[in-house]
PDB file of N, CA and C in Angstrom:
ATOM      1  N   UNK E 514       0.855  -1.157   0.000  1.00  0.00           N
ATOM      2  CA  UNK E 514       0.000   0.000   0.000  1.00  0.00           C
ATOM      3  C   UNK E 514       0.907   1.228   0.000  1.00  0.00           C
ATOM      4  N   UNK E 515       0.619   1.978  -0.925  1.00  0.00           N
ATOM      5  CA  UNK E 515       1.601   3.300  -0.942  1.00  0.00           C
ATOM      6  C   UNK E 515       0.904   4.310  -0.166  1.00  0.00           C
ATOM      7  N   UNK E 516       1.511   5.339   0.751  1.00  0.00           N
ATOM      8  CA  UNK E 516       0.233   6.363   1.289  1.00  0.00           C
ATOM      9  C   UNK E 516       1.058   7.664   1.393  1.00  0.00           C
ATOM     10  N   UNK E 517       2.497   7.676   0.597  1.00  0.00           N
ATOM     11  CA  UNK E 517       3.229   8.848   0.702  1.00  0.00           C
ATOM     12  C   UNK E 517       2.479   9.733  -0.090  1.00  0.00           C
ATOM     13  N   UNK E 518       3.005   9.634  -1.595  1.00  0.00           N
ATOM     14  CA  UNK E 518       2.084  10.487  -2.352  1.00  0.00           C
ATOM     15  C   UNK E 518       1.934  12.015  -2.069  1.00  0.00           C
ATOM     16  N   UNK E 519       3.533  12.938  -1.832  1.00  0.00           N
ATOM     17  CA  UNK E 519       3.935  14.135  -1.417  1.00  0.00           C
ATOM     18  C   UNK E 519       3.213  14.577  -0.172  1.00  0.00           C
ATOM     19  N   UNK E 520       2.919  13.642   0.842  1.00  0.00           N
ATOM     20  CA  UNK E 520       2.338  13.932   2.374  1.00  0.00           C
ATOM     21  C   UNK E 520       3.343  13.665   2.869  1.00  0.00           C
ATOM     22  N   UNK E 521       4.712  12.739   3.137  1.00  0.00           N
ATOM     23  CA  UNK E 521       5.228  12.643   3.874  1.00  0.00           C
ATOM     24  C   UNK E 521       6.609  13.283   4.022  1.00  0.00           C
ATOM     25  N   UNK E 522       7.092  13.825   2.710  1.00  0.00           N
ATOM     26  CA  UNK E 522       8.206  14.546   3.187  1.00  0.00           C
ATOM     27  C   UNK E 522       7.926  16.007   2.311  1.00  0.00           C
ATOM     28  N   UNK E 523       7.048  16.564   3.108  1.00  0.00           N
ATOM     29  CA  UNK E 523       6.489  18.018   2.618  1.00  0.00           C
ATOM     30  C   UNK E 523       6.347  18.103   1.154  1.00  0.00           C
ATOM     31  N   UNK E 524       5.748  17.416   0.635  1.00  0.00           N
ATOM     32  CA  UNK E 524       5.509  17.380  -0.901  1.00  0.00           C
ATOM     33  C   UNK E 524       4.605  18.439  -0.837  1.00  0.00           C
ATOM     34  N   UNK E 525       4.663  18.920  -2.669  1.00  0.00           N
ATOM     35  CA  UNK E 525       3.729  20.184  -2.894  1.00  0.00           C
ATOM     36  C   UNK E 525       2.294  19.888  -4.063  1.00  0.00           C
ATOM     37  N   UNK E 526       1.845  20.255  -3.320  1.00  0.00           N
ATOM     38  CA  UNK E 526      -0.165  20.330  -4.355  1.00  0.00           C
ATOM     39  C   UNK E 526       0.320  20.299  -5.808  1.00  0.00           C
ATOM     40  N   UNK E 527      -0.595  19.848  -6.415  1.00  0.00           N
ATOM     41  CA  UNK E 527      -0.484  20.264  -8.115  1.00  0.00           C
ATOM     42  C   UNK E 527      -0.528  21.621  -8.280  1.00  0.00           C
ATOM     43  N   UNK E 528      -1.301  22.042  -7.902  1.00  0.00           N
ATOM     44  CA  UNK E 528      -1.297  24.056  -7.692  1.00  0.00           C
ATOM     45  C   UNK E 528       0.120  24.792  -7.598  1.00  0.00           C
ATOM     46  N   UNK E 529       0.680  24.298  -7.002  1.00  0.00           N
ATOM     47  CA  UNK E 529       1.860  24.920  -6.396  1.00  0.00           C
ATOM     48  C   UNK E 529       3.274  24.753  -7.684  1.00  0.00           C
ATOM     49  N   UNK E 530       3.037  23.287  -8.161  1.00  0.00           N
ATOM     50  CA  UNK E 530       3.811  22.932  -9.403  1.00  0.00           C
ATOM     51  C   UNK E 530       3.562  23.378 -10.499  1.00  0.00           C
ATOM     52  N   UNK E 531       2.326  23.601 -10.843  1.00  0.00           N
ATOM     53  CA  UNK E 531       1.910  24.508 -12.111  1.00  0.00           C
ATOM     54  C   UNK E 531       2.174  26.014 -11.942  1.00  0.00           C
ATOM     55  N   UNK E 532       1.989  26.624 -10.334  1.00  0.00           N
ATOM     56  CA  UNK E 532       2.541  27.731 -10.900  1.00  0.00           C
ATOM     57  C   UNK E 532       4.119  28.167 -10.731  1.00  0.00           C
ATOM     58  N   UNK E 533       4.856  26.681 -10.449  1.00  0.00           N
ATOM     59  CA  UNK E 533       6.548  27.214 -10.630  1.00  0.00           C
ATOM     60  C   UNK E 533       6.952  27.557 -12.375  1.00  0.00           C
ATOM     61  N   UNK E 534       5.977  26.564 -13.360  1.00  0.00           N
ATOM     62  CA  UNK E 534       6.026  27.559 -14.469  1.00  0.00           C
ATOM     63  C   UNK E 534       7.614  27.057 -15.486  1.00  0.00           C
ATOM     64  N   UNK E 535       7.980  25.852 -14.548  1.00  0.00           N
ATOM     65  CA  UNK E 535       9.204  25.031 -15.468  1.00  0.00           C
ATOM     66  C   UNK E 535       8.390  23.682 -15.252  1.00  0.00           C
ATOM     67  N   UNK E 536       9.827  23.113 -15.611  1.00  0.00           N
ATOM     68  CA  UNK E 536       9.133  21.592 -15.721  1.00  0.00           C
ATOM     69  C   UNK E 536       9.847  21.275 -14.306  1.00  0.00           C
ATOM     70  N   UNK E 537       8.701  20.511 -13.480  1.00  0.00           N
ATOM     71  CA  UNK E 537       9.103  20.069 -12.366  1.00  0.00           C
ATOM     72  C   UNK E 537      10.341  18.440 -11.622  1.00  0.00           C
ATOM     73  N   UNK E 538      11.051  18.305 -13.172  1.00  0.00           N
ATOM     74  CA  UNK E 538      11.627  17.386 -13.305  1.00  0.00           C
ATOM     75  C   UNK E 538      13.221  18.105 -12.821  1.00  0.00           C
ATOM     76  N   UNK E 539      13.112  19.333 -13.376  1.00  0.00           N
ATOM     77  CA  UNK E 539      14.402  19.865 -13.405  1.00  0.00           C
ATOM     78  C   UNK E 539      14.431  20.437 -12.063  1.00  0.00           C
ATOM     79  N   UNK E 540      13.734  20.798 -11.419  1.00  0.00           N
ATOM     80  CA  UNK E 540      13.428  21.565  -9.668  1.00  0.00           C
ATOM     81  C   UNK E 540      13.319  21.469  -8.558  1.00  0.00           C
ATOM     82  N   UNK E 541      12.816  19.944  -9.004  1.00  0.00           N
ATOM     83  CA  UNK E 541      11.920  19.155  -7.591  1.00  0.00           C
ATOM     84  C   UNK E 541      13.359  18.518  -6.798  1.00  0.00           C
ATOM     85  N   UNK E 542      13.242  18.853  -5.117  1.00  0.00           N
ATOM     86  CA  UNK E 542      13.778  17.271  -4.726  1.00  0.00           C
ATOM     87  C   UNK E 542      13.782  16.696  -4.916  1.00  0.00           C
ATOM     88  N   UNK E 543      14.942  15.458  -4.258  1.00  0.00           N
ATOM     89  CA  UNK E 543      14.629  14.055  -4.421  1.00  0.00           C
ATOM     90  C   UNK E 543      13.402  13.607  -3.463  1.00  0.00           C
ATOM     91  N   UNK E 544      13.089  14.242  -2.431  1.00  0.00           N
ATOM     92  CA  UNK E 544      11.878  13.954  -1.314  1.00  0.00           C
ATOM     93  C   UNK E 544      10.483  13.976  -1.668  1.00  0.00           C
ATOM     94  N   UNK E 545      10.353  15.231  -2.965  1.00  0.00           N
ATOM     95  CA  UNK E 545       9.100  15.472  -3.638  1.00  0.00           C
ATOM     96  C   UNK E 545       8.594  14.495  -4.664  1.00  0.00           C
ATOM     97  N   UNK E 546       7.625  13.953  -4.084  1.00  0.00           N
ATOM     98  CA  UNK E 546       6.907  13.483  -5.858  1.00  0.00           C
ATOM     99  C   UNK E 546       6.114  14.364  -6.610  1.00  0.00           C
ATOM    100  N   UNK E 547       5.409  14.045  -7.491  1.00  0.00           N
ATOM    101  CA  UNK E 547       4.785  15.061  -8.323  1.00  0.00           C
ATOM    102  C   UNK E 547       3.250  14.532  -7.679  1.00  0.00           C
ATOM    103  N   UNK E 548       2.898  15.274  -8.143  1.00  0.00           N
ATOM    104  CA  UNK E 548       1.169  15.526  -7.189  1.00  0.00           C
ATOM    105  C   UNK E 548      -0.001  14.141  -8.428  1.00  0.00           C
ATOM    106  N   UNK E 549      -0.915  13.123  -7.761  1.00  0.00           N
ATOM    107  CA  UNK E 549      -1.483  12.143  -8.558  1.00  0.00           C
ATOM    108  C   UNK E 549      -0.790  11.308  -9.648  1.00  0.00           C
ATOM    109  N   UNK E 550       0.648  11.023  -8.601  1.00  0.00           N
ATOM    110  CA  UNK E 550       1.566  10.086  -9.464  1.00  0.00           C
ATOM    111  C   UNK E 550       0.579   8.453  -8.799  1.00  0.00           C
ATOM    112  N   UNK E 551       0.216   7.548 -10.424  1.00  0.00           N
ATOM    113  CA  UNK E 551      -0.518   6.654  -9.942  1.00  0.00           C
ATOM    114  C   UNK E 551       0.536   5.156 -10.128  1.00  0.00           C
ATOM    115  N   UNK E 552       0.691   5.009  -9.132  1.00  0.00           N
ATOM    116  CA  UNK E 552       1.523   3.826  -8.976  1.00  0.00           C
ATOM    117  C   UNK E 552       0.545   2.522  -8.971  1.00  0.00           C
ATOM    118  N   UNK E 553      -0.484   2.613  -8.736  1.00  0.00           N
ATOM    119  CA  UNK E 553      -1.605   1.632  -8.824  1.00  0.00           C
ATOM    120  C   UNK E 553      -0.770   0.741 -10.424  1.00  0.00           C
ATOM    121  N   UNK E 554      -0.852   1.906 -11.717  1.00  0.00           N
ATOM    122  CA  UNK E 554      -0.885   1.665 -12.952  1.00  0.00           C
ATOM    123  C   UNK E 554       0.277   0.400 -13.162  1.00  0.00           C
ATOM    124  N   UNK E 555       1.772   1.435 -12.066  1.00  0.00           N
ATOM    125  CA  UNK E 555       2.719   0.521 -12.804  1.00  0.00           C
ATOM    126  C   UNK E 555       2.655  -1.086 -12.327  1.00  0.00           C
ATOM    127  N   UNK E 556       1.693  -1.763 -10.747  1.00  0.00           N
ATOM    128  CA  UNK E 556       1.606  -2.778 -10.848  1.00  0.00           C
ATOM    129  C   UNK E 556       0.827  -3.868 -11.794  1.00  0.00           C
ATOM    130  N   UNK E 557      -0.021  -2.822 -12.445  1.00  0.00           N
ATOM    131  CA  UNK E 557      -0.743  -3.974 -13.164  1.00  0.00           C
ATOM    132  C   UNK E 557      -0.074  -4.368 -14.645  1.00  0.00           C
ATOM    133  N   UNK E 558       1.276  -2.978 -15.033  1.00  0.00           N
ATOM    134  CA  UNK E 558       2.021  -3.589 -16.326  1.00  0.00           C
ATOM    135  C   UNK E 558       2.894  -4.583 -15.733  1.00  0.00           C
ATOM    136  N   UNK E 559       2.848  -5.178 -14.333  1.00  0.00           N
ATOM    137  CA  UNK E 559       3.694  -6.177 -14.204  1.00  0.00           C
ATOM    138  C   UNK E 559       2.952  -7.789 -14.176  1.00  0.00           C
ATOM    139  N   UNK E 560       0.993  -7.244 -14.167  1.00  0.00           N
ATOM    140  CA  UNK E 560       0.235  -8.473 -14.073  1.00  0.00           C
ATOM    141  C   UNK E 560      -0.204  -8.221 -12.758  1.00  0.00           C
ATOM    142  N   UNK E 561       0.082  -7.444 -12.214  1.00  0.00           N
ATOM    143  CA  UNK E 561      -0.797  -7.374 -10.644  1.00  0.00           C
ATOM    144  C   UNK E 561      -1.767  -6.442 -11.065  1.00  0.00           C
ATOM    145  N   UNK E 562      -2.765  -6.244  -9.935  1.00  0.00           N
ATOM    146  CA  UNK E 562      -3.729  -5.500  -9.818  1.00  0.00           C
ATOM    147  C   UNK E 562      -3.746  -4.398  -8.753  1.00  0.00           C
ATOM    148  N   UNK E 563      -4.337  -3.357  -9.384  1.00  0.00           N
ATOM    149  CA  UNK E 563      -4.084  -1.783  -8.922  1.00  0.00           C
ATOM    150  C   UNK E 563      -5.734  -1.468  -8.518  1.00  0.00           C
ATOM    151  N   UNK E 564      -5.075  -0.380  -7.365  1.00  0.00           N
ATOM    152  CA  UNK E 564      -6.391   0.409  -6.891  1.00  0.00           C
ATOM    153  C   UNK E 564      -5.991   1.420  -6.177  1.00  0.00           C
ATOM    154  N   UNK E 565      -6.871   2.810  -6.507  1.00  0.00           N
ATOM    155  CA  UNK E 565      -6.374   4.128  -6.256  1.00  0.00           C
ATOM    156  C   UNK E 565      -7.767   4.492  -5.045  1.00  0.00           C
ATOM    157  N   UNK E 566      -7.738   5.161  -4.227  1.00  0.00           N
ATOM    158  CA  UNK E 566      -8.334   5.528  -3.361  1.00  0.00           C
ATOM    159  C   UNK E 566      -8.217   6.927  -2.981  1.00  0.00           C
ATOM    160  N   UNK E 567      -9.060   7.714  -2.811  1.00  0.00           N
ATOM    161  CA  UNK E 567      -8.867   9.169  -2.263  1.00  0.00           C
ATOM    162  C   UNK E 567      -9.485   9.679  -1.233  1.00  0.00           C
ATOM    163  N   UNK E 568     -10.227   8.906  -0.955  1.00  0.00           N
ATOM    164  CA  UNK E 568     -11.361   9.091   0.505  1.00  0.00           C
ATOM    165  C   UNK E 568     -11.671   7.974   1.396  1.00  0.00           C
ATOM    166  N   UNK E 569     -11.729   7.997   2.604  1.00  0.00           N
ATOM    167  CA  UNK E 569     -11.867   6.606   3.614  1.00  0.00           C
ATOM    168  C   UNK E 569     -12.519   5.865   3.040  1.00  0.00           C
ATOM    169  N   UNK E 570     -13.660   5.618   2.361  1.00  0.00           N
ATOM    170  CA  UNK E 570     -14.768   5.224   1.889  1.00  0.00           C
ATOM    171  C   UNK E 570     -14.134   4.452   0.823  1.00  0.00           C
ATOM    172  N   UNK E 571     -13.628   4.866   0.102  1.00  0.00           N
ATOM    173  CA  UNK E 571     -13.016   4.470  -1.209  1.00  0.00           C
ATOM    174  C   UNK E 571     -12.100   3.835  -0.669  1.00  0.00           C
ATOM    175  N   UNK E 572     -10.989   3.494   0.138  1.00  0.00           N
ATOM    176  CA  UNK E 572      -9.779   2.609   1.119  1.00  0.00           C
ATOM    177  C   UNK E 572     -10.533   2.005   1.465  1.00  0.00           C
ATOM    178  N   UNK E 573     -11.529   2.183   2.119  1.00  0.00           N
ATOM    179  CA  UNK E 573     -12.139   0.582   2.769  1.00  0.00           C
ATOM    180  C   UNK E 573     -12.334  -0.424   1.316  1.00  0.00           C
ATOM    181  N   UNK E 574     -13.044  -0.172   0.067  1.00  0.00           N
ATOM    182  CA  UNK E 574     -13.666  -0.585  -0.645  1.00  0.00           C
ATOM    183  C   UNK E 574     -12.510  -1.144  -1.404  1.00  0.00           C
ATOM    184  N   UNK E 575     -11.224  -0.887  -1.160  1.00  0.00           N
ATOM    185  CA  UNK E 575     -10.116  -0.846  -2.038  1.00  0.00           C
ATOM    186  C   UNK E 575      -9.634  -1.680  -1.440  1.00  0.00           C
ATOM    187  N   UNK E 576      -9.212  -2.312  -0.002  1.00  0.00           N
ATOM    188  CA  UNK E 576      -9.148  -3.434   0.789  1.00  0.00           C
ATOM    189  C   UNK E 576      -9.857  -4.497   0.299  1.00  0.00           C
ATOM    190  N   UNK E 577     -10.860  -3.914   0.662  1.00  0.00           N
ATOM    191  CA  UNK E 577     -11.879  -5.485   0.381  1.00  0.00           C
ATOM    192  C   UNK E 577     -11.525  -5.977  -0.921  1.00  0.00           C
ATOM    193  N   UNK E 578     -11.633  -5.415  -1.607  1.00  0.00           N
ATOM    194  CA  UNK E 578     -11.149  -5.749  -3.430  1.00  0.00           C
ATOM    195  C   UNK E 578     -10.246  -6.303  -3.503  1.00  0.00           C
ATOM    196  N   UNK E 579      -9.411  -5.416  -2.910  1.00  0.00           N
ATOM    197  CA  UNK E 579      -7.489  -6.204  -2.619  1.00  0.00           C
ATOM    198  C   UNK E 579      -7.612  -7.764  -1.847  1.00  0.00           C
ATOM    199  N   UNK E 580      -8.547  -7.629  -0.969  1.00  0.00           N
ATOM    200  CA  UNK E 580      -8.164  -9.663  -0.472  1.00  0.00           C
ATOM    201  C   UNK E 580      -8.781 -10.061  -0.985  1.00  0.00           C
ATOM    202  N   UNK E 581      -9.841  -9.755  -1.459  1.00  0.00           N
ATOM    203  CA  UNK E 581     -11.034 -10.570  -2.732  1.00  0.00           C
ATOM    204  C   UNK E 581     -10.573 -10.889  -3.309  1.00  0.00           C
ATOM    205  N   UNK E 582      -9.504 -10.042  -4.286  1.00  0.00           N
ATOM    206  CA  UNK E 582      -8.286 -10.504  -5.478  1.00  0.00           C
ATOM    207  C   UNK E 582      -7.365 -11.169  -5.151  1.00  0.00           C
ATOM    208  N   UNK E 583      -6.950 -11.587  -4.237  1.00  0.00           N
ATOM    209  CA  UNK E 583      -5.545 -12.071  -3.632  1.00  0.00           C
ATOM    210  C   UNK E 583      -6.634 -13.886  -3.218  1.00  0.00           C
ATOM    211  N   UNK E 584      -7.711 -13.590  -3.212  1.00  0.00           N
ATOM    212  CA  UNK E 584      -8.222 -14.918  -2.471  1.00  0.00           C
ATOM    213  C   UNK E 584      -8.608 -15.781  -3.898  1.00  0.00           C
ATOM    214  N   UNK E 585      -8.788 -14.764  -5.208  1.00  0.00           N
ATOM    215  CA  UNK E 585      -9.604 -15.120  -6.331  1.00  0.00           C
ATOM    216  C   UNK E 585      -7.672 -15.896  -6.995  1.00  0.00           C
ATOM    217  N   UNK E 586      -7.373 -14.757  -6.692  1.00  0.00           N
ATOM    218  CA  UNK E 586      -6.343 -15.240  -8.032  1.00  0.00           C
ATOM    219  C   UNK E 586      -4.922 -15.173  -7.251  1.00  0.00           C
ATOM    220  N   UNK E 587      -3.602 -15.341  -7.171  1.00  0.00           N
ATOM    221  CA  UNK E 587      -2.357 -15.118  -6.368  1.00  0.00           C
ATOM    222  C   UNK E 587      -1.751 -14.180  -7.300  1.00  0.00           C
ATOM    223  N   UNK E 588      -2.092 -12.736  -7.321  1.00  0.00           N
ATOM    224  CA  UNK E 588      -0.947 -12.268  -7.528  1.00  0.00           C
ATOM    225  C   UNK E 588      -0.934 -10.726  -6.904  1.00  0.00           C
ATOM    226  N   UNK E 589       0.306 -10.043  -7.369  1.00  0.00           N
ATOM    227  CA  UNK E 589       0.083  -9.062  -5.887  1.00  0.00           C
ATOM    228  C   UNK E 589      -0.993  -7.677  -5.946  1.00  0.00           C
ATOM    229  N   UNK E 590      -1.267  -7.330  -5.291  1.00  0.00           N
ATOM    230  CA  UNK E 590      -1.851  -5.822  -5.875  1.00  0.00           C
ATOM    231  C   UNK E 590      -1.196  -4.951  -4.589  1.00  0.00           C
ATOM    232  N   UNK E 591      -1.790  -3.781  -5.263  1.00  0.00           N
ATOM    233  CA  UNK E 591      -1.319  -2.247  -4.623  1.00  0.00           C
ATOM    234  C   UNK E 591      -2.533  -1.452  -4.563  1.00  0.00           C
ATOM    235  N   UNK E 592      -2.136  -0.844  -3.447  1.00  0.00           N
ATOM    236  CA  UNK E 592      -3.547  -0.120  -3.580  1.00  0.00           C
ATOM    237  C   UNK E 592      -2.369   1.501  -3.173  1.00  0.00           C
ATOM    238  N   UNK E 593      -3.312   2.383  -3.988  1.00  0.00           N
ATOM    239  CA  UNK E 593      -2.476   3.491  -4.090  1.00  0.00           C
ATOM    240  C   UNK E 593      -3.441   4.736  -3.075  1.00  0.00           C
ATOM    241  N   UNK E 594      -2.922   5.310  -2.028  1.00  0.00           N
ATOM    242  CA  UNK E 594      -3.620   6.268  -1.369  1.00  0.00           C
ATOM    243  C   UNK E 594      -3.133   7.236  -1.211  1.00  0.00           C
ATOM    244  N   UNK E 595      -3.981   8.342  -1.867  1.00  0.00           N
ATOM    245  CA  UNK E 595      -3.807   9.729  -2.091  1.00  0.00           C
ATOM    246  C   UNK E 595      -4.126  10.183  -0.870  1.00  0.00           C
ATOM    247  N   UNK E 596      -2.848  11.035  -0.168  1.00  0.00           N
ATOM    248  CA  UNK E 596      -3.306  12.021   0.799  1.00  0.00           C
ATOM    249  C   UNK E 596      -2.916  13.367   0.970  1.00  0.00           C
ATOM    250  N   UNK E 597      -3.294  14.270   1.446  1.00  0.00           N
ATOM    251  CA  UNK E 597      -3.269  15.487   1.062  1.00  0.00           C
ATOM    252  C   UNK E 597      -1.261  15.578   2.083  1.00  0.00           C
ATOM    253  N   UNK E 598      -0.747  16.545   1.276  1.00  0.00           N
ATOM    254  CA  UNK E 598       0.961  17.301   1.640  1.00  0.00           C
ATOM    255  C   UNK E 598       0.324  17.671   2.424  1.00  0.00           C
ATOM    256  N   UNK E 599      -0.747  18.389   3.016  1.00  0.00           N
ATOM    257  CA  UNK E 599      -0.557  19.799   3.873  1.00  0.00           C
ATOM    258  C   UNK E 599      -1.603  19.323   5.136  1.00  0.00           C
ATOM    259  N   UNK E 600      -1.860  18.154   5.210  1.00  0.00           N
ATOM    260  CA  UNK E 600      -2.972  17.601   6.161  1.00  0.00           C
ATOM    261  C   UNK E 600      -2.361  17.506   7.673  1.00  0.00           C
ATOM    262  N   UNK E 601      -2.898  17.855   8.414  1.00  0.00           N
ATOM    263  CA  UNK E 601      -2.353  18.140   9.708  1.00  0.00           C
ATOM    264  C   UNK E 601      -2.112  16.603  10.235  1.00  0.00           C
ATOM    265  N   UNK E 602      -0.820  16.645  11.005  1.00  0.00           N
ATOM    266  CA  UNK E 602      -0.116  15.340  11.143  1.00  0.00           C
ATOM    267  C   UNK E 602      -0.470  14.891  12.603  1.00  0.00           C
ATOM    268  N   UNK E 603      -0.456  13.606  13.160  1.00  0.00           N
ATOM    269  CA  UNK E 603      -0.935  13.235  14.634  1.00  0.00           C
ATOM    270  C   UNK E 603       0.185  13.475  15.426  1.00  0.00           C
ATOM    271  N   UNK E 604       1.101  13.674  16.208  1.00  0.00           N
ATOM    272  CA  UNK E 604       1.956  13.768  17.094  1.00  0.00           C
ATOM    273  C   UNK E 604       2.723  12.359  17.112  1.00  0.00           C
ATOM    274  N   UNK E 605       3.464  11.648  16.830  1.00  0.00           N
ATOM    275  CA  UNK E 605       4.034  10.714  16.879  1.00  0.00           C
ATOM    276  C   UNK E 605       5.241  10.425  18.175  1.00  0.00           C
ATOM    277  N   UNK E 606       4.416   9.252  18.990  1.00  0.00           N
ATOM    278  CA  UNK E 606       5.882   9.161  19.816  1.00  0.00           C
ATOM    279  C   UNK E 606       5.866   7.886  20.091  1.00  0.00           C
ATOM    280  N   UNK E 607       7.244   7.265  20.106  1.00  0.00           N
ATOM    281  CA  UNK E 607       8.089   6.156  20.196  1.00  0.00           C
ATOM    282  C   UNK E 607       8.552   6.296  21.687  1.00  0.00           C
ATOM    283  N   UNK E 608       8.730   5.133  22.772  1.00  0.00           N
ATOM    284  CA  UNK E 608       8.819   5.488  23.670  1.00  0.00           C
ATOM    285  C   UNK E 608      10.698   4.885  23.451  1.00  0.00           C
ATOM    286  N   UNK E 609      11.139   4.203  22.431  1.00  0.00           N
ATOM    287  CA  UNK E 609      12.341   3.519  22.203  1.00  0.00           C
ATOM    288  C   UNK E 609      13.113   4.843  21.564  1.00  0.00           C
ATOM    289  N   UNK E 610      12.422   6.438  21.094  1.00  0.00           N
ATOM    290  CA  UNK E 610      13.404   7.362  20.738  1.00  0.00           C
ATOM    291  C   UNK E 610      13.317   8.537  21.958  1.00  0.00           C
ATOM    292  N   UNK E 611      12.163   8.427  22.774  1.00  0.00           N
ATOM    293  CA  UNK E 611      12.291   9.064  23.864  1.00  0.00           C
ATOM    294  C   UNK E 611      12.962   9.037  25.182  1.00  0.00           C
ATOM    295  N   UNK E 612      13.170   7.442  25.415  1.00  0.00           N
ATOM    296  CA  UNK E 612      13.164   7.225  26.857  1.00  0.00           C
ATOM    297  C   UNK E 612      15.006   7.634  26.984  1.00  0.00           C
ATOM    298  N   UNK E 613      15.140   7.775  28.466  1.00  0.00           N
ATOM    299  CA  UNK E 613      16.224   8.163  28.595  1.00  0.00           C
ATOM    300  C   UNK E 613      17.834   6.858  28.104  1.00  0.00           C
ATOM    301  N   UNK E 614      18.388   7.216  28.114  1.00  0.00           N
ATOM    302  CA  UNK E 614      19.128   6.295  27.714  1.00  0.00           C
ATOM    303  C   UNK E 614      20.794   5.817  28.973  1.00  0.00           C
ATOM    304  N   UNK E 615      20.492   6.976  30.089  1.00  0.00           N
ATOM    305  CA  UNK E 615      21.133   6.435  30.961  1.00  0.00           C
ATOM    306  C   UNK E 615      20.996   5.747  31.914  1.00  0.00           C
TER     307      UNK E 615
END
């Protein structure tokens, strides 16, 4: 399941790439992807099966499909989830990068 999709290392909106006004090949980080890159596509030129999701609703439905397919036939799929760069993040804590270490 992919769920980066320019959310996780400050990727930028399609908005933001259209108006830099070059081609975003020559500009971008290596951290940035480009905004509705569908990776779903490239598993199925390998014979797997793809599914893109953009709303909870649509991920649940994209699961179920995904073990339905995996139970129907053996081969792999991906399910691709679009989430927004700029979506407010949960607080993350590890108690193995916090705790003291003496």
């Amino acid at each position: 399941m992919i769920v980066n999709n320019n959310g996780i290392y400050n990727g930028v909106d399609e908005e933001s790439w259209s108006e830099l006004g070059v081609d975003p090949a020559r500009v971008a980080p290596p951290t940035a992807l480009l905004p509705n890159t569908r990776y779903e596509r490239i598993i199925e030129a390998f014979g797997g099966k793809g599914f893109f999701a953009e709303t909870p609703d649509k991920l649940r439905a994209a699961l179920k499909s995904a073990f339905d397919e995996t139970r129907k036939v053996k081969k792999p799929v991906l399910i691709n989830v679009m989430i927004s760069p700029y979506a407010d993040r949960k607080p993350q804590e590890f108690f193995w990068l916090t705790r003291s270490k003496m």
